[in-house]
């Protein structure tokens, strides 16, 4: 079965960033259609879905490649924005590591955060009430 599929897909374009976006758009439209009970939106949702399948099975690589390039160029400010947000978030986590020490409860595995600089402390897990000693 898998072999057959691979044979079928050989020489076909497959998926790229644009197909992921089309998938998301399709799901989004279906959800909106479900919430609003608007059947017209369901029909509209079929457009990105069919376009996605058409691109996946297409043998015109250069055309599909260009479509994806146009899309990624268009979306680059959005991707940059998310990259920046991710960086900010990671920096914040690093700052937290200076202020807090992270432990895992030896009994239930819950992550515990204790403030640093208090020497030896008894840590009690809020989930299972297991307590153990640790350095802060
Ligand atoms: Zn615990």
Coordinates of N, CA and C and ligand atoms in Angstrom, one line a residue:
X1 N 0.8 -1.2 0.0 CA 0.0 0.0 0.0 C 0.9 1.2 0.0
X2 N 1.9 1.2 0.9 CA 2.8 2.4 1.0 C 3.6 2.5 -0.3
X3 N 4.0 1.4 -0.8 CA 4.8 1.4 -2.0 C 4.0 2.0 -3.2
X4 N 2.7 1.6 -3.2 CA 1.9 2.1 -4.3 C 1.7 3.6 -4.2
X5 N 1.6 4.0 -3.0 CA 1.4 5.5 -2.8 C 2.6 6.2 -3.2
X6 N 3.8 5.7 -2.8 CA 5.1 6.3 -3.2 C 5.2 6.4 -4.7
X7 N 4.8 5.3 -5.4 CA 4.9 5.3 -6.8 C 4.0 6.3 -7.4
X8 N 2.8 6.4 -6.8 CA 1.9 7.4 -7.3 C 2.4 8.8 -7.1
X9 N 3.0 9.1 -6.0 CA 3.5 10.4 -5.7 C 4.8 10.8 -6.4
X10 N 5.5 9.8 -6.9 CA 6.8 10.1 -7.6 C 6.5 11.0 -8.8
X11 N 7.3 12.1 -8.8 CA 7.2 13.0 -9.9 C 6.1 14.0 -9.7
X12 N 5.5 14.0 -8.5 CA 4.5 15.0 -8.2 C 5.0 15.9 -7.1
X13 N 4.4 17.1 -7.0 CA 5.0 18.1 -6.2 C 5.0 17.9 -4.7
X14 N 3.8 17.4 -4.2 CA 3.8 17.2 -2.7 C 3.4 18.4 -1.9
X15 N 3.9 18.5 -0.7 CA 3.5 19.5 0.2 C 4.6 20.5 0.5
X16 N 4.2 21.8 0.8 CA 5.2 22.8 1.1 C 4.5 23.8 2.1
X17 N 5.1 24.9 2.4 CA 4.5 25.9 3.4 C 3.1 26.3 2.9
X18 N 2.9 26.5 1.6 CA 1.6 27.0 1.1 C 0.6 25.9 1.4
X19 N 0.9 24.7 1.2 CA -0.1 23.6 1.5 C -0.5 23.6 3.0
X20 N 0.5 23.8 3.9 CA 0.1 23.9 5.3 C -0.8 25.0 5.5
X21 N -0.6 26.2 4.9 CA -1.4 27.4 5.1 C -2.8 27.1 4.6
X22 N -2.9 26.4 3.4 CA -4.2 26.0 2.8 C -5.0 25.1 3.7
X23 N -4.2 24.2 4.4 CA -4.9 23.3 5.3 C -5.5 24.0 6.5
X24 N -4.7 25.0 7.0 CA -5.1 25.8 8.2 C -6.4 26.6 7.8
X25 N -6.3 27.2 6.6 CA -7.4 28.0 6.1 C -8.7 27.1 5.9
X26 N -8.5 25.9 5.4 CA -9.6 24.9 5.3 C -10.3 24.6 6.6
X27 N -9.4 24.3 7.6 CA -9.9 23.9 8.9 C -10.6 25.1 9.6
X28 N -10.0 26.3 9.4 CA -10.6 27.5 10.0 C -12.0 27.8 9.4
X29 N -12.1 27.6 8.1 CA -13.4 27.9 7.4 C -14.4 26.9 7.9
X30 N -14.0 25.6 8.0 CA -14.9 24.6 8.5 C -15.4 24.9 9.9
X31 N -14.5 25.3 10.7 CA -14.9 25.7 12.1 C -15.8 26.9 12.1
X32 N -15.5 27.9 11.3 CA -16.4 29.1 11.3 C -17.7 28.7 10.7
X33 N -17.7 27.8 9.7 CA -19.0 27.3 9.2 C -19.8 26.5 10.2
X34 N -19.1 25.8 11.0 CA -19.8 25.0 12.1 C -20.5 25.9 13.1
X35 N -19.7 26.9 13.5 CA -20.1 27.9 14.6 C -21.3 28.7 14.0
X36 N -21.1 29.2 12.8 CA -22.1 30.1 12.3 C -23.3 29.4 11.6
X37 N -23.1 28.1 11.4 CA -24.1 27.2 10.7 C -24.4 27.8 9.3
X38 N -23.4 28.4 8.7 CA -23.5 28.9 7.4 C -23.0 27.9 6.4
X39 N -23.8 27.3 5.6 CA -23.4 26.3 4.6 C -22.6 26.9 3.5
X40 N -22.8 28.2 3.2 CA -22.0 28.8 2.2 C -20.5 28.8 2.5
X41 N -20.2 29.0 3.8 CA -18.8 29.0 4.2 C -18.2 27.6 4.0
X42 N -19.0 26.5 4.2 CA -18.5 25.2 4.0 C -18.1 25.0 2.5
X43 N -18.9 25.5 1.6 CA -18.6 25.4 0.2 C -17.3 26.2 -0.1
X44 N -17.2 27.4 0.5 CA -16.0 28.2 0.3 C -14.7 27.4 0.8
X45 N -14.9 26.7 1.9 CA -13.8 25.9 2.6 C -13.3 24.8 1.6
X46 N -14.1 24.4 0.6 CA -13.7 23.4 -0.3 C -12.6 23.9 -1.3
X47 N -12.7 25.3 -1.5 CA -11.7 25.9 -2.4 C -10.3 25.6 -2.0
X48 N -9.9 26.1 -0.8 CA -8.5 25.8 -0.4 C -8.1 24.3 -0.4
X49 N -9.2 23.5 0.0 CA -8.9 22.0 0.1 C -8.6 21.5 -1.3
X50 N -9.4 21.8 -2.3 CA -9.2 21.2 -3.6 C -7.9 21.8 -4.3
X51 N -7.7 23.1 -4.0 CA -6.5 23.7 -4.5 C -5.3 23.1 -3.9
X52 N -5.3 22.7 -2.6 CA -4.3 22.0 -2.0 C -4.0 20.6 -2.6
X53 N -5.0 19.9 -2.9 CA -4.9 18.6 -3.5 C -4.3 18.7 -4.9
X54 N -4.8 19.7 -5.6 CA -4.4 20.0 -7.0 C -2.9 20.2 -7.0
X55 N -2.4 21.0 -6.0 CA -1.0 21.4 -6.0 C -0.2 20.1 -5.6
X56 N -0.7 19.3 -4.6 CA 0.0 18.1 -4.2 C 0.3 17.2 -5.3
X57 N -0.7 17.0 -6.2 CA -0.6 16.0 -7.2 C -0.1 16.6 -8.5
X58 N 0.2 17.8 -8.5 CA 0.6 18.5 -9.7 C 2.0 18.0 -10.1
X59 N 2.3 18.0 -11.4 CA 3.6 17.7 -12.0 C 4.3 18.9 -12.5
X60 N 3.7 20.1 -12.4 CA 4.3 21.3 -12.8 C 5.1 21.9 -11.6
X61 N 6.3 21.4 -11.4 CA 7.1 21.8 -10.3 C 7.4 23.3 -10.2
X62 N 7.8 23.9 -11.4 CA 8.3 25.3 -11.3 C 7.1 26.2 -11.0
X63 N 6.0 25.9 -11.5 CA 4.8 26.8 -11.2 C 4.4 26.7 -9.7
X64 N 4.4 25.4 -9.2 CA 4.1 25.3 -7.8 C 5.1 25.9 -6.9
X65 N 6.4 25.8 -7.3 CA 7.5 26.3 -6.5 C 7.4 27.9 -6.5
X66 N 7.0 28.5 -7.6 CA 6.8 29.9 -7.7 C 5.7 30.4 -6.8
X67 N 4.6 29.6 -6.8 CA 3.4 29.9 -5.9 C 3.9 30.0 -4.5
X68 N 4.6 28.9 -4.1 CA 5.1 28.8 -2.7 C 6.0 30.0 -2.4
X69 N 6.9 30.4 -3.4 CA 7.8 31.5 -3.1 C 7.0 32.8 -2.9
X70 N 6.0 33.0 -3.7 CA 5.2 34.2 -3.6 C 4.6 34.2 -2.2
X71 N 4.1 33.1 -1.8 CA 3.4 33.0 -0.5 C 4.4 33.3 0.6
X72 N 5.6 32.6 0.6 CA 6.5 32.8 1.7 C 7.0 34.2 1.8
X73 N 7.2 34.9 0.6 CA 7.6 36.3 0.5 C 6.6 37.1 1.2
X74 N 5.3 36.9 0.9 CA 4.2 37.6 1.4 C 4.1 37.5 2.9
X75 N 4.4 36.2 3.4 CA 4.2 35.9 4.8 C 5.5 36.2 5.6
X76 N 6.6 36.6 5.0 CA 7.8 36.8 5.8 C 7.7 37.8 6.9
X77 N 6.9 38.9 6.8 CA 6.8 39.8 8.0 C 6.1 39.0 9.1
X78 N 5.1 38.2 8.8 CA 4.4 37.4 9.8 C 5.3 36.5 10.5
X79 N 6.1 35.7 9.7 CA 7.0 34.8 10.3 C 8.1 35.5 11.1
X80 N 8.6 36.6 10.6 CA 9.6 37.4 11.4 C 9.0 37.8 12.8
X81 N 7.7 38.2 12.7 CA 7.1 38.6 14.0 C 7.0 37.5 15.0
X82 N 6.7 36.3 14.5 CA 6.6 35.2 15.4 C 8.0 34.7 15.9
X83 N 9.0 34.9 15.0 CA 10.3 34.5 15.5 C 10.8 35.5 16.6
X84 N 10.4 36.8 16.4 CA 10.8 37.8 17.5 C 10.1 37.4 18.8
X85 N 8.8 37.1 18.7 CA 8.0 36.8 19.9 C 8.6 35.6 20.6
X86 N 9.1 34.6 19.8 CA 9.6 33.4 20.4 C 10.9 33.7 21.1
X87 N 11.7 34.6 20.5 CA 13.0 35.0 21.1 C 12.8 35.7 22.4
X88 N 11.8 36.6 22.4 CA 11.4 37.3 23.6 C 11.0 36.4 24.7
X89 N 10.2 35.4 24.4 CA 9.7 34.4 25.3 C 10.9 33.6 25.9
X90 N 11.8 33.2 25.0 CA 12.9 32.4 25.5 C 13.8 33.2 26.4
X91 N 14.0 34.5 26.1 CA 14.8 35.4 27.0 C 14.1 35.5 28.4
X92 N 12.8 35.6 28.4 CA 12.1 35.8 29.6 C 12.3 34.5 30.5
X93 N 12.3 33.4 29.9 CA 12.5 32.1 30.6 C 13.9 32.0 31.2
X94 N 14.8 32.6 30.5 CA 16.2 32.6 30.9 C 16.3 33.5 32.2
X95 N 15.6 34.6 32.1 CA 15.6 35.5 33.3 C 15.1 34.8 34.5
X96 N 14.0 34.1 34.3 CA 13.3 33.4 35.4 C 14.3 32.4 36.0
X97 N 15.2 31.8 35.2 CA 16.1 30.8 35.7 C 17.1 31.4 36.7
X98 N 17.3 32.7 36.6 CA 18.2 33.4 37.6 C 17.5 33.6 38.9
X99 N 16.2 33.8 38.8 CA 15.4 34.1 40.0 C 14.9 32.9 40.7
X100 N 14.7 31.8 39.9 CA 14.0 30.6 40.5 C 14.9 29.4 40.1
X101 N 14.7 28.4 41.0 CA 15.3 27.1 40.7 C 14.1 26.1 40.4
X102 N 14.4 25.3 39.5 CA 13.3 24.3 39.1 C 13.6 22.9 39.5
X103 N 12.6 22.3 40.2 CA 12.7 21.0 40.6 C 11.6 20.1 40.1
X104 N 11.8 18.9 40.0 CA 10.7 18.0 39.7 C 10.4 17.2 40.9
X105 N 9.1 17.1 41.3 CA 8.7 16.3 42.4 C 9.1 14.8 42.2
X106 N 9.8 14.3 43.2 CA 10.3 12.9 43.1 C 9.2 11.9 43.1
X107 N 8.0 12.3 43.6 CA 6.9 11.4 43.7 C 6.0 11.4 42.5
X108 N 5.6 12.6 42.0 CA 4.6 12.6 40.9 C 5.2 13.3 39.7
X109 N 6.4 13.9 39.7 CA 7.0 14.5 38.5 C 6.5 15.9 38.2
X110 N 5.7 16.5 39.1 CA 5.2 17.9 38.9 C 6.4 18.8 38.9
X111 N 6.4 19.8 38.0 CA 7.5 20.8 38.0 C 7.3 21.8 39.1
X112 N 8.3 22.1 40.0 CA 8.1 23.0 41.1 C 9.2 24.1 40.9
X113 N 8.7 25.3 41.3 CA 9.6 26.5 41.1 C 9.8 27.1 42.5
X114 N 11.1 27.2 42.9 CA 11.3 27.9 44.2 C 12.2 29.0 44.0
X115 N 12.1 30.1 44.8 CA 12.9 31.3 44.7 C 14.3 30.9 45.2
X116 N 15.3 31.5 44.4 CA 16.7 31.2 44.7 C 17.2 32.0 46.0
X117 N 18.3 31.6 46.5 CA 19.1 32.3 47.5 C 18.5 32.2 48.9
X118 N 17.8 31.1 49.2 CA 17.3 30.9 50.5 C 18.0 29.7 51.2
X119 N 19.1 29.2 50.7 CA 19.8 28.1 51.3 C 19.0 26.8 51.1
X120 N 19.2 25.9 52.1 CA 18.5 24.6 52.1 C 17.1 24.8 52.5
X121 N 16.2 24.3 51.7 CA 14.7 24.4 52.1 C 14.0 23.1 51.9
X122 N 12.9 23.0 52.6 CA 12.1 21.8 52.4 C 11.0 22.2 51.4
X123 N 10.9 21.4 50.3 CA 10.0 21.7 49.3 C 8.8 20.7 49.4
X124 N 7.6 21.3 49.4 CA 6.5 20.4 49.5 C 5.7 20.5 48.2
X125 N 5.4 19.4 47.5 CA 4.7 19.4 46.3 C 3.2 19.7 46.5
X126 N 2.7 20.7 45.8 CA 1.3 21.1 46.0 C 0.3 20.1 45.5
X127 N 0.8 19.2 44.6 CA -0.1 18.2 44.0 C -0.3 17.0 45.0
X128 N 0.9 16.4 45.4 CA 0.8 15.1 46.1 C 1.3 15.2 47.5
X129 N 1.7 16.5 47.9 CA 2.1 16.8 49.3 C 3.4 16.1 49.7
X130 N 4.1 15.5 48.8 CA 5.4 14.8 49.0 C 6.4 16.0 49.3
X131 N 7.2 15.8 50.4 CA 8.2 16.9 50.6 C 9.6 16.3 50.6
X132 N 10.5 17.1 50.2 CA 11.9 16.7 50.1 C 12.8 17.9 50.3
X133 N 14.0 17.7 50.6 CA 15.0 18.8 50.8 C 15.6 19.2 49.5
X134 N 15.9 20.5 49.4 CA 16.6 20.9 48.2 C 17.3 22.2 48.4
X135 N 18.3 22.5 47.6 CA 19.0 23.8 47.7 C 18.3 24.8 46.8
X136 N 18.1 26.0 47.3 CA 17.5 27.1 46.5 C 18.5 28.0 45.9
Ligands
LIG1 ZN1 4.2 15.6 43.8

